[in-house]
Amino acid sequence: MTMQRRKIGRTGLEVTELGFGAAPIGNLYRAITDEQSEATVDAAWEGGIRYFDTAPHYGLGLAEQRLGAALQKRPRDGYVLSTKVGRLLVSSGESDHDQEGFDLESDLTRVRDYSAAGVRRSLDESRQRLGLDRIDIALVHDPDDHLRQAATESIPALCELRDAGEIGAVGVGMNYVQPLLELATHDYPAGVGIDVILVAGRWTLLDRTARPLLDACADRGISVIAAAPFNSGLLAGAEPPADGRFNYEPATPEVMAKAREFAAVARAAGTELPHAAMRFPLRHPAVAAALAGMQTPAEVAANVACADDLPESAWQRIEAVEPALG
């Protein structure tokens, strides 16, 4: 299958409109085997996905290791890979079960480091775990409490690596709109700037609070990766589950009612809720890709089935419904 691609900022990189989020193959919430991980990445490739995103944070390096191993057999110029900086993995000297949502035992611990030296070390170690010769997009990961250092150290250091040809694009990835907006609109020195923003869960059918961020990015030629289009799974099925979660928390009655309204309108428009949820972020001109986490070949197949756009007549009905937020 051939999937449509979109450019990243003013760089020469192009990503497929659907991206593969690798956190789940890092044992997010539940452990899986290396074989299942490889089968999931293989299914994504066969489905036409050519943009893959990971991070040291995901499974304390396990997601990078598994993704890199699965991509070894693929032509390196045939896909775009992003990983993240800001969390170094350091041995604690004692193995323990991970406390940040990943089902695994490890002696590694996460240490926040947004310094220029930390950024370079993080990328070097990511390349080793991935077993790949280069990283295409480097994203500063969750610098919520480190915005000044991200703007004055992390991003300039990444821009130096970009200018030297060691990476292809520089960006920031977070869950929250205001700090992303601050970094996108920061007055950087000449030659320093962001190519791409990754925002998770804030530009979806239900939550459109990222609109000011997306508009600012469009004005500046910055591309946006819209992650978590299903808002923690609430929009992933034809009918929202009764125990559905919204942005990692149990959905409120108001949010649940709005999700069910979108499901009903999507059906009336001739489609289903997941298809509308996957394609909606791409309606904004700043968005280059919708990025969804995938843990099984079946999840990949369901997401790939949502890759094609909907008729404009369907969008007219779906977009007439007000979101829960934004």
XYZ file of C-alpha atoms in Angstrom:
326
model
C 0.000 0.000 0.000
C 1.227 3.514 -0.834
C 0.403 6.194 1.708
C 0.346 9.937 1.103
C 3.300 11.929 2.458
C 3.730 15.483 3.714
C 6.820 17.660 4.186
C 8.390 18.509 7.533
C 8.817 22.278 7.681
C 11.392 23.590 5.264
C 13.473 20.408 5.423
C 13.744 17.761 2.744
C 12.025 15.173 4.953
C 8.607 13.772 4.124
C 6.501 11.635 6.488
C 3.520 9.444 5.756
C 0.213 10.872 6.926
C -0.059 8.010 9.421
C 2.875 7.466 11.760
C 3.802 4.517 13.969
C 4.140 5.346 17.668
C 6.555 2.885 19.282
C 5.730 3.381 22.982
C 3.461 0.279 23.020
C 6.241 -2.007 21.739
C 8.269 -0.826 24.730
C 5.839 -2.794 26.947
C 3.529 0.141 27.605
C 1.020 -1.087 30.235
C 1.667 -4.747 29.373
C 4.613 -6.859 28.283
C 4.836 -8.265 24.771
C 7.420 -10.506 23.130
C 10.165 -9.487 20.750
C 8.369 -11.577 18.119
C 5.111 -9.639 18.542
C 6.978 -6.363 18.384
C 8.689 -7.331 15.127
C 5.415 -8.581 13.644
C 3.766 -5.264 14.538
C 6.481 -3.171 12.887
C 6.409 -5.494 9.849
C 2.644 -5.024 9.571
C 3.107 -1.249 9.686
C 5.642 -1.432 6.883
C 3.402 -3.660 4.764
C 0.549 -1.230 5.407
C 2.540 1.625 3.895
C 3.655 3.432 7.058
C 7.047 5.062 6.600
C 7.225 7.316 9.647
C 8.264 5.760 12.963
C 8.560 7.585 16.310
C 10.227 6.385 19.492
C 12.074 7.678 22.583
C 14.506 6.499 25.279
C 11.671 6.971 27.782
C 9.586 4.233 26.170
C 10.393 1.058 28.035
C 13.754 2.416 29.243
C 15.228 1.996 25.775
C 13.340 -1.201 24.883
C 11.171 0.520 22.263
C 14.266 1.917 20.533
C 15.965 -1.483 20.579
C 12.933 -3.307 19.198
C 12.108 -0.706 16.576
C 15.697 -0.542 15.363
C 15.930 -4.318 15.150
C 12.729 -4.532 13.110
C 13.856 -1.773 10.742
C 17.306 -3.238 10.130
C 15.991 -5.201 7.150
C 14.420 -2.104 5.569
C 16.199 0.382 3.265
C 17.369 3.261 5.463
C 16.351 5.898 2.928
C 12.865 4.403 2.733
C 11.516 5.772 6.025
C 11.739 8.663 8.497
C 12.625 8.002 12.137
C 12.195 10.332 15.088
C 13.431 9.898 18.622
C 13.736 12.220 21.580
C 16.209 13.866 23.928
C 15.875 15.103 27.501
C 15.907 11.817 29.418
C 19.204 9.983 29.742
C 19.140 6.327 30.792
C 21.560 5.686 33.662
C 22.212 2.481 35.591
C 20.989 2.557 39.178
C 22.992 -0.555 40.010
C 19.859 -2.406 41.090
C 17.097 -3.954 38.961
C 13.519 -2.950 39.695
C 10.118 -2.832 38.013
C 9.561 0.340 36.012
C 7.327 2.896 37.734
C 6.334 4.972 34.694
C 3.823 2.746 32.927
C 6.063 0.208 31.214
C 5.839 -3.465 32.189
C 9.469 -4.510 32.580
C 12.344 -4.966 35.008
C 15.497 -2.905 34.501
C 18.453 -1.438 36.344
C 18.125 1.724 34.266
C 16.622 4.930 35.537
C 15.654 8.137 33.729
C 17.678 11.277 34.437
C 16.463 14.585 32.999
C 19.176 16.398 31.080
C 18.391 19.189 28.606
C 21.950 20.509 28.410
C 23.765 20.662 25.079
C 26.081 17.875 26.213
C 23.118 15.810 27.404
C 21.375 16.226 24.054
C 24.416 14.970 22.150
C 24.933 12.069 24.533
C 21.264 11.106 24.288
C 21.375 10.956 20.491
C 24.605 8.942 20.512
C 23.085 6.419 22.900
C 19.835 6.283 20.915
C 21.761 5.483 17.749
C 23.481 2.642 19.575
C 20.203 1.198 20.864
C 18.554 1.567 17.461
C 21.538 0.146 15.621
C 20.957 2.740 12.889
C 23.398 5.169 11.342
C 21.270 8.254 11.729
C 18.177 9.810 13.277
C 16.026 11.943 11.007
C 14.046 14.007 13.532
C 15.244 14.821 17.055
C 12.567 16.079 19.442
C 13.148 17.695 22.846
C 10.932 15.514 25.034
C 8.639 16.998 27.703
C 10.710 20.020 28.771
C 7.739 21.282 30.819
C 9.871 22.521 33.708
C 12.935 23.238 31.566
C 11.645 25.640 28.904
C 14.464 28.158 29.224
C 17.127 25.466 28.968
C 15.310 23.873 26.041
C 15.273 27.213 24.196
C 18.847 28.237 25.019
C 20.679 24.878 25.074
C 18.725 21.879 23.735
C 17.340 23.425 20.567
C 20.546 25.323 19.583
C 22.560 22.113 20.106
C 20.182 20.172 17.884
C 20.316 22.923 15.259
C 24.106 22.589 15.162
C 23.704 18.859 14.523
C 21.113 19.598 11.842
C 23.421 22.079 10.135
C 26.220 19.505 10.261
C 23.959 16.954 8.550
C 23.853 14.591 11.547
C 20.059 14.924 11.894
C 17.454 16.137 9.440
C 15.039 18.165 11.574
C 14.703 19.713 15.039
C 11.563 19.728 17.135
C 9.831 19.550 20.488
C 7.313 16.979 21.724
C 4.905 17.569 24.630
C 1.342 17.074 25.849
C 0.661 20.693 26.710
C -0.132 23.561 24.387
C 1.141 26.689 26.151
C 4.779 25.606 26.607
C 4.849 24.331 23.036
C 3.511 27.676 21.861
C 6.228 29.466 23.838
C 8.959 27.375 22.226
C 7.446 27.664 18.740
C 7.300 31.464 18.957
C 10.542 32.014 20.898
C 12.902 34.640 19.473
C 15.836 32.383 18.597
C 19.199 33.636 17.313
C 19.830 33.565 13.580
C 20.212 30.022 12.316
C 18.349 28.493 15.270
C 14.753 27.367 14.925
C 12.251 24.553 15.162
C 11.137 22.523 12.152
C 8.416 20.436 13.792
C 6.211 20.277 16.881
C 4.732 17.032 18.248
C 1.607 17.644 20.327
C -0.183 14.722 21.975
C -3.937 14.576 22.490
C -4.647 18.280 22.026
C -5.671 18.336 18.362
C -8.392 15.705 18.064
C -12.103 15.465 17.404
C -12.725 15.924 21.130
C -9.901 18.243 22.193
C -9.000 21.179 19.947
C -7.168 23.297 22.468
C -4.066 23.243 20.233
C -5.634 25.485 17.581
C -3.591 28.593 18.568
C -0.431 26.469 18.449
C -1.251 25.017 15.033
C -2.111 28.438 13.626
C 1.177 29.865 14.930
C 3.086 26.938 13.416
C 1.362 27.424 10.073
C 2.397 31.087 10.095
C 6.028 30.137 10.765
C 6.389 27.170 8.443
C 6.649 24.717 11.344
C 5.070 21.308 10.792
C 2.964 19.567 13.427
C 2.786 15.880 14.316
C -0.616 15.287 15.939
C -0.121 12.367 18.321
C -2.750 10.395 20.246
C -5.656 11.051 17.839
C -7.813 8.583 19.798
C -7.362 10.432 23.134
C -6.129 7.405 25.115
C -8.419 5.017 23.262
C -11.788 6.686 23.763
C -12.141 7.247 20.002
C -10.484 3.997 18.884
C -13.682 1.952 18.502
C -16.911 2.390 16.566
C -18.633 3.048 19.906
C -16.817 4.604 22.895
C -16.432 2.037 25.708
C -18.317 2.594 28.941
C -15.032 2.627 30.873
C -13.268 4.768 28.285
C -10.326 6.966 29.181
C -9.733 10.481 27.900
C -6.199 11.849 27.979
C -5.104 9.101 30.410
C -7.963 9.710 32.873
C -11.459 8.167 33.145
C -13.720 10.075 30.758
C -16.219 12.394 32.430
C -19.930 11.978 31.615
C -19.764 15.144 29.508
C -16.797 13.934 27.458
C -18.363 10.477 27.081
C -21.601 11.998 25.796
C -19.664 14.076 23.262
C -17.694 11.018 22.079
C -20.951 9.112 21.565
C -22.357 12.054 19.628
C -19.359 11.982 17.301
C -19.784 8.213 16.876
C -23.418 8.637 15.881
C -22.693 11.472 13.459
C -19.811 9.521 11.900
C -22.129 6.558 11.267
C -24.745 8.838 9.764
C -22.051 10.281 7.505
C -21.171 6.814 6.206
C -18.039 6.122 8.244
C -17.002 5.150 11.774
C -15.587 7.056 14.725
C -11.951 5.797 14.465
C -11.727 6.793 10.803
C -12.952 10.302 11.538
C -10.660 10.551 14.586
C -7.583 9.466 12.634
C -8.166 11.803 9.712
C -9.416 14.867 11.580
C -5.977 16.191 12.682
C -4.815 16.236 9.066
C -7.503 18.766 8.182
C -5.290 21.579 9.493
C -2.643 22.734 6.972
C 0.139 22.683 9.584
C -0.290 18.982 10.353
C 2.077 16.599 8.569
C 1.048 13.340 10.241
C -1.291 11.721 12.740
C 0.770 9.538 15.086
C -0.819 6.546 16.814
C 0.690 3.991 19.150
C 0.453 0.383 17.973
C 1.180 -2.859 19.826
C -0.258 -5.621 17.633
C -0.623 -6.326 13.903
C -4.398 -6.100 14.390
C -4.080 -2.552 15.745
C -1.888 -1.669 12.777
C -4.490 -3.050 10.354
C -7.262 -1.073 12.037
C -5.243 2.139 11.849
C -4.130 1.619 8.252
C -7.788 1.115 7.325
C -8.337 4.706 8.485
C -5.539 6.172 6.376
C -7.633 7.358 3.427
C -9.484 10.650 3.654
C -13.258 10.980 3.964
C -15.537 12.757 1.480
C -16.051 16.462 2.094
C -19.761 15.784 2.599
C -18.885 13.576 5.585
C -16.637 16.248 7.062
C -19.387 18.834 6.808
C -21.561 16.712 9.095
C -18.775 15.657 11.480
C -17.274 19.123 11.888
C -20.696 20.584 12.658
C -20.396 18.901 16.079
C -18.679 21.029 18.717
C -15.669 19.440 20.461
C -15.560 18.742 24.171
C -12.636 21.156 24.615
C -11.335 24.041 22.538
